[in-house]
mmCIF file of C-alpha atoms in Angstrom:
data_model
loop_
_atom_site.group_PDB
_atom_site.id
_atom_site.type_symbol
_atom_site.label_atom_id
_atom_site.label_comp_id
_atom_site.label_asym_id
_atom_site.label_seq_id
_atom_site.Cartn_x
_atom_site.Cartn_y
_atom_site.Cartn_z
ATOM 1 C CA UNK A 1 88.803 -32.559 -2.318
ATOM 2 C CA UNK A 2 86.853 -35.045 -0.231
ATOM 3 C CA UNK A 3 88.279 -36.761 2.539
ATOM 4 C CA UNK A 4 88.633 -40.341 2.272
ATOM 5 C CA UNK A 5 88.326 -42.633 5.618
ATOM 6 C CA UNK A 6 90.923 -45.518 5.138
ATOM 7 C CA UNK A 7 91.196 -48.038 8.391
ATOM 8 C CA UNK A 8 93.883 -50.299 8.674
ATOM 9 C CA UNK A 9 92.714 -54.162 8.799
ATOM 10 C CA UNK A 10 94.501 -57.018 9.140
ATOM 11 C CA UNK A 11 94.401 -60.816 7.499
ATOM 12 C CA UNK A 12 97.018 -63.734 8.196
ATOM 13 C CA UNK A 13 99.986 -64.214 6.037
ATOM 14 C CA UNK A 14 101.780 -67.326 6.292
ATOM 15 C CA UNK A 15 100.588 -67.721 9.759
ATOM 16 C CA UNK A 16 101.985 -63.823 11.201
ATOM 17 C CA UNK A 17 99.292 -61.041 11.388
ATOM 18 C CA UNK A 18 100.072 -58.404 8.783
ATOM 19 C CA UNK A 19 98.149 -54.902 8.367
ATOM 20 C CA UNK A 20 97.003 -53.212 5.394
ATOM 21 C CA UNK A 21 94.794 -50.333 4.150
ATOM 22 C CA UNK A 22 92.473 -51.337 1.030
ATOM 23 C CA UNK A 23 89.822 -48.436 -0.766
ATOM 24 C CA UNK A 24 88.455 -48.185 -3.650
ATOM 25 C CA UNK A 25 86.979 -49.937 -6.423
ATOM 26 C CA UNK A 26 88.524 -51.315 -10.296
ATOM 27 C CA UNK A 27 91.591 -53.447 -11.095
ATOM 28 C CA UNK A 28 93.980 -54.133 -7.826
ATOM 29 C CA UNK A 29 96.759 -52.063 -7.672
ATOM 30 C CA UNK A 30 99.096 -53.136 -4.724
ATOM 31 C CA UNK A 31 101.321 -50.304 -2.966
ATOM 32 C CA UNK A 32 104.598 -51.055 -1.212
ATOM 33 C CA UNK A 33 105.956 -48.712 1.427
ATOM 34 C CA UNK A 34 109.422 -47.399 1.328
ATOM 35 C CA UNK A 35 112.528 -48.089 3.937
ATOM 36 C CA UNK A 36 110.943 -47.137 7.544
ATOM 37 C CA UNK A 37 107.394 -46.161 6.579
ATOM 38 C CA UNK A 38 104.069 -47.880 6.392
ATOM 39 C CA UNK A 39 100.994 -48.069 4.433
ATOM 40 C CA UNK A 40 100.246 -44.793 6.289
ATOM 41 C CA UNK A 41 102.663 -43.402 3.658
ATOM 42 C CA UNK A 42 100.313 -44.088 0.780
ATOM 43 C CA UNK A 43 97.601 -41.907 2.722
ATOM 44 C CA UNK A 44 97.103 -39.478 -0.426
ATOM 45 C CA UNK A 45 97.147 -42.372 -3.457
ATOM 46 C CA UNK A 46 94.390 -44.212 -1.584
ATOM 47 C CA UNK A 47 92.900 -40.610 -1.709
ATOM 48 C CA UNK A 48 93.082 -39.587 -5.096
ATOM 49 C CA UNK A 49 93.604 -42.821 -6.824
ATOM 50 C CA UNK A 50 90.198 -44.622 -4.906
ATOM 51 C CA UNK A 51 87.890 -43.770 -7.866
ATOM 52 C CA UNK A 52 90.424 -45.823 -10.350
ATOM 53 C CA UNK A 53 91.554 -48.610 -8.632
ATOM 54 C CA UNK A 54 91.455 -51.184 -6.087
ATOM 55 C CA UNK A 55 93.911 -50.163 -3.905
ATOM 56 C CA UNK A 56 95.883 -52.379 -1.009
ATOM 57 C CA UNK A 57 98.727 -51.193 1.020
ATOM 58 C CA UNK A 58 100.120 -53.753 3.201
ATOM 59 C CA UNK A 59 102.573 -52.333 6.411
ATOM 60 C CA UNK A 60 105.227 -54.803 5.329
ATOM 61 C CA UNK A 61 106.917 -57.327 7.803
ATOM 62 C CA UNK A 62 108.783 -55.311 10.324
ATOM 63 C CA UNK A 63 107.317 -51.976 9.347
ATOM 64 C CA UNK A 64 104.426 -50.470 10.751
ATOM 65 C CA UNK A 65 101.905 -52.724 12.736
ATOM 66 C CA UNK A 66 102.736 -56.207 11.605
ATOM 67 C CA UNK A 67 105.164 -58.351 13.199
ATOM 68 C CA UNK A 68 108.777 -59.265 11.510
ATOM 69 C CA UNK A 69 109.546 -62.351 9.380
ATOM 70 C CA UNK A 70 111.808 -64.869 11.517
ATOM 71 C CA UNK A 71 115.482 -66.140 9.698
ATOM 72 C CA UNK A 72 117.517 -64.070 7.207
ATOM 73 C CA UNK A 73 115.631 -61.242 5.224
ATOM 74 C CA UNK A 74 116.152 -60.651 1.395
ATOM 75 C CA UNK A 75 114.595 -59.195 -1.548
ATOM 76 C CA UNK A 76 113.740 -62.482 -2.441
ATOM 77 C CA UNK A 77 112.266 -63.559 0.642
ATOM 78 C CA UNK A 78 109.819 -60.061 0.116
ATOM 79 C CA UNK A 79 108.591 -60.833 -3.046
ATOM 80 C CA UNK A 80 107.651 -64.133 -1.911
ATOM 81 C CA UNK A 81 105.888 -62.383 0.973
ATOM 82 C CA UNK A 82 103.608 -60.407 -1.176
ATOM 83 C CA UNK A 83 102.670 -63.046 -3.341
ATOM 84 C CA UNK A 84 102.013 -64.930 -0.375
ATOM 85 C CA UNK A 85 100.234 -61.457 1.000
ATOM 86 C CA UNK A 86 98.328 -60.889 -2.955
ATOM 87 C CA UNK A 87 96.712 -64.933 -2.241
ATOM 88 C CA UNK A 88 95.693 -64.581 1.121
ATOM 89 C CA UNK A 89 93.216 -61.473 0.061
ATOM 90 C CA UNK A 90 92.364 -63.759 -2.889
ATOM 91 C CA UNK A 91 94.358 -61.377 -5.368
ATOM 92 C CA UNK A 92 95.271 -63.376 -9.009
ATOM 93 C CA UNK A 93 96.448 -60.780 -10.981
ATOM 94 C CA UNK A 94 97.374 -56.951 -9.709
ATOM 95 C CA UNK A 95 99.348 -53.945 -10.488
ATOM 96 C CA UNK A 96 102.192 -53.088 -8.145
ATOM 97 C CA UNK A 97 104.249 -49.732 -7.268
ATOM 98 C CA UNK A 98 106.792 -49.926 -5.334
ATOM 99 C CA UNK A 99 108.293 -47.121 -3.284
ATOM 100 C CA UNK A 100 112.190 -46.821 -2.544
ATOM 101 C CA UNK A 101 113.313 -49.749 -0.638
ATOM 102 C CA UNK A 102 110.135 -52.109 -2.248
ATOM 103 C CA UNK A 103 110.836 -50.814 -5.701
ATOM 104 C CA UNK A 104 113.711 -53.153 -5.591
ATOM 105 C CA UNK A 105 111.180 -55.581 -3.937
ATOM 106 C CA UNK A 106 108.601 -55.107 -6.772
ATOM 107 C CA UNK A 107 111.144 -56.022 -9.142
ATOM 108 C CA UNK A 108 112.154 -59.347 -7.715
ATOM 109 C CA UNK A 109 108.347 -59.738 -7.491
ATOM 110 C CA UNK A 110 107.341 -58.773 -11.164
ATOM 111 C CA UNK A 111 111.130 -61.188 -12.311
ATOM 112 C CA UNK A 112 109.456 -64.038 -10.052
ATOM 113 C CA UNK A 113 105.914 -64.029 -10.958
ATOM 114 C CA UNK A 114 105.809 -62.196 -14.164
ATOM 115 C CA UNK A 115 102.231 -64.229 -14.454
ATOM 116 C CA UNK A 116 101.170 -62.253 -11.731
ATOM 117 C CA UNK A 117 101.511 -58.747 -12.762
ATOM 118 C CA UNK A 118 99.623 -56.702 -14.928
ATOM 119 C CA UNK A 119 102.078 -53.315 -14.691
ATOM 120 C CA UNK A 120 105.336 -52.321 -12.986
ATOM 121 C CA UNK A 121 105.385 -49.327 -11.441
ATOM 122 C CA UNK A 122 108.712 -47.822 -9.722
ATOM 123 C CA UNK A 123 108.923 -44.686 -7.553
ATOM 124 C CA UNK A 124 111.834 -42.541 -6.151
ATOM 125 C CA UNK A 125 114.615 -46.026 -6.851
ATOM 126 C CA UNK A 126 118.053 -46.073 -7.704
ATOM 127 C CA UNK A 127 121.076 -48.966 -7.204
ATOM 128 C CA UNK A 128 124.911 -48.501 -7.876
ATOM 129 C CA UNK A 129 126.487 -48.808 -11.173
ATOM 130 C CA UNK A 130 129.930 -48.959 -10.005
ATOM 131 C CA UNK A 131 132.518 -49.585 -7.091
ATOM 132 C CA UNK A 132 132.599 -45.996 -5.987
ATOM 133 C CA UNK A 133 129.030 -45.864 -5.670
ATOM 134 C CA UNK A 134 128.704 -49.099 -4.276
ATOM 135 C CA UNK A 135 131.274 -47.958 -1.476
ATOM 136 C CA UNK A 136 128.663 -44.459 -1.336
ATOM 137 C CA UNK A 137 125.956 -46.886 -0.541
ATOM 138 C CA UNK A 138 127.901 -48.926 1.926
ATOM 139 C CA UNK A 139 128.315 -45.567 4.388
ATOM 140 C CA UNK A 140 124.902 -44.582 4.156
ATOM 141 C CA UNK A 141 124.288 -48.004 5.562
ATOM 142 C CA UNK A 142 126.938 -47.424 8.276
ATOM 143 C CA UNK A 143 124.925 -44.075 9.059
ATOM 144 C CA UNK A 144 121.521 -45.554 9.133
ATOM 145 C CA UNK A 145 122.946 -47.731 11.807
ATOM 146 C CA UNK A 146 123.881 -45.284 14.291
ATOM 147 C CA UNK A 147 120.766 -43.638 13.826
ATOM 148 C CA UNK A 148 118.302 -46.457 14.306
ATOM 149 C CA UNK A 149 120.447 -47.272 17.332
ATOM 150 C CA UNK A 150 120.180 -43.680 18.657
ATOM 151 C CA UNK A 151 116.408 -43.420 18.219
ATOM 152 C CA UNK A 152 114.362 -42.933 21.095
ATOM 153 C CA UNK A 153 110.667 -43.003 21.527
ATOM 154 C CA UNK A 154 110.865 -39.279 23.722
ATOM 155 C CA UNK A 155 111.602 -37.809 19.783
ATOM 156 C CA UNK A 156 108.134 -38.457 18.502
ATOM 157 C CA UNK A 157 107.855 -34.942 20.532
ATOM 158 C CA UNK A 158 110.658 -33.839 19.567
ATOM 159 C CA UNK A 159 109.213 -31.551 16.334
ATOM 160 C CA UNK A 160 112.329 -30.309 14.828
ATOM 161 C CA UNK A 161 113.928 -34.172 14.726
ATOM 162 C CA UNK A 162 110.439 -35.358 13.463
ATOM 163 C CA UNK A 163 109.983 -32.604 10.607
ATOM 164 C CA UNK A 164 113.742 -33.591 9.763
ATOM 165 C CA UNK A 165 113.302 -37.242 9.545
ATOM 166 C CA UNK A 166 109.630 -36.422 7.690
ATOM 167 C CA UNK A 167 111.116 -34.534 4.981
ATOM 168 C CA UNK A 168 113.248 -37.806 3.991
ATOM 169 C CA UNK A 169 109.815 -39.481 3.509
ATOM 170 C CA UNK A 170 107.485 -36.716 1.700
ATOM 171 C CA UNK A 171 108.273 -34.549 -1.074
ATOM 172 C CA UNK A 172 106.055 -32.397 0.370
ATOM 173 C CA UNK A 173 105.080 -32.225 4.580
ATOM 174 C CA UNK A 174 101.623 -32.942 4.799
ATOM 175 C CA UNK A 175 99.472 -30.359 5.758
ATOM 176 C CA UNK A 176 97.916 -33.378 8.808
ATOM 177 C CA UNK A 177 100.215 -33.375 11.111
ATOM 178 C CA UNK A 178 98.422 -36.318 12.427
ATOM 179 C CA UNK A 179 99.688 -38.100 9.412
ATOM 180 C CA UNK A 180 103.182 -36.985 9.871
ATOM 181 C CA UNK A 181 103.393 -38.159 13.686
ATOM 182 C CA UNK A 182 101.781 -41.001 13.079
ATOM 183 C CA UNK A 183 104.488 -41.610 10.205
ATOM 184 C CA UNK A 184 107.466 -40.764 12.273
ATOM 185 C CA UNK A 185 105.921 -43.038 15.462
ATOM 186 C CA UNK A 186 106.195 -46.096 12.425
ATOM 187 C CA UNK A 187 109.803 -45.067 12.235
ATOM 188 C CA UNK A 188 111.076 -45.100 15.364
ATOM 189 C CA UNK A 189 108.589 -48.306 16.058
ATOM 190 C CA UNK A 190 110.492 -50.340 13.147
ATOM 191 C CA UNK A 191 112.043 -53.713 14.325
ATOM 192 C CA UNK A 192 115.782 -53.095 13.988
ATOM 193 C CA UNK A 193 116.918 -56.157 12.517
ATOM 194 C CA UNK A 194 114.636 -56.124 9.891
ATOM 195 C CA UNK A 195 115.606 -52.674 9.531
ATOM 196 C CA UNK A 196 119.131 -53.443 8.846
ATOM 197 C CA UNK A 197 118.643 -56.145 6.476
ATOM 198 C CA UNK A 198 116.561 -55.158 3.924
ATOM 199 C CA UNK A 199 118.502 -51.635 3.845
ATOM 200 C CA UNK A 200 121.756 -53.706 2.982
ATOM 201 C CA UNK A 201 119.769 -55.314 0.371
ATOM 202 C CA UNK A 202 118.346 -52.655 -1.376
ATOM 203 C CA UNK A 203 121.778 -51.681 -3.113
ATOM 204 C CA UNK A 204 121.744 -55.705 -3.937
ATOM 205 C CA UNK A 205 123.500 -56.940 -7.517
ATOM 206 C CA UNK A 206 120.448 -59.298 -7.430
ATOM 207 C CA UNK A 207 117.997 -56.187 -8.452
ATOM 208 C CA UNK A 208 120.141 -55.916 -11.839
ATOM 209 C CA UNK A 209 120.298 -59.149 -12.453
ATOM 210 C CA UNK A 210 116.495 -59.854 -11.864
#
């Protein structure tokens, strides 16, 4: 299959830089990053998906190469960002997927602006249905702080830690390992407190309710 050359780019969004990856050409379809990735993640859609769609994948605030939102984080907050990040490129009307962590933020978006989107998409999401799983989530929040505060930039050459971390990310490793360093150098780069908040909110009540 052909290679496809996808540069990251950058516009303003209420007043902070944010960077995103656009290619291709037919109705927009916007694509949301999971917990500790970037638009790097979407790599292969913007591949395979270029002669369908318009696609945009913004490095959310926080993640990747654009700067964190000041104040409290929430779901809310996110959704509001993207429609914020959808007007700035001029964007009425799109199609969104969201992936893990912005699932849940493509639902608040899609409950919010339901005039705004033309298709829900959801991919690799799942909340708690009851107390014990609620208490399941609660530790794996516990763990994910102790290991973004044990990170350390010396493990981007660290391979076994990175192909461990990587394999939390891709169903399959891609065959670039470009793309996977590049994707674990986003992970460790990830501004902690925005880190912290929006993975307490994914397992948010507010995602049923919306």
């Amino acid at each position: 299959m052909a290679t496809l050359a996808v540069s990251a780019t950058e516009t303003a969004v209420t007043g902070l830089r944010t960077t995103f990856r656009r290619a291709g050409h037919g109705s927009p379809l916007l694509l949301l990053h999971g917990w500790g990735g970037s638009s790097r993640l979407w790599h292969y859609t913007l591949r395979d998906l270029a002669d369908r769609y318009t696609l945009i994948a913004p490095d959310l605030p926080g993640f990747g190469s654009s700067p964190p939102l000041g104040g409290r984080l929430s779901l809310e907050r996110l959704a509001d960002w993207v429609i914020a990040f959808a007007d700035a490129l001029g964007i009425e009307r799109f199609a969104i997927n969201g992936h893990s962590l912005c699932a849940a933020v493509a639902i608040h978006v899609a409950a919010r602006y339901p005039e705004r989107i033309t298709r829900l998409v959801l991919t690799s999401f799942s909340t708690f249905r009851d107390e014990r799983e609620r208490r399941i989530v609660a530790s794996i929040h516990h763990l994910m702080a102790l290991w973004l505060a044990l990170r350390r930039p010396w493990m981007l050459d660290v391979q076994p830690i990175m192909r461990l971390v990587g394999k939390r990310f891709f169903y399959r490793l891609p065959a670039d390992h470009a793309i996977l360093r590049e994707t674990f150098a986003d992970f460790l780069a990830m501004e902690q407190r925005t880190a912290l908040e929006t993975a307490r909110g994914a397992g948010s009540p507010t995602i049923t309710a919306a």
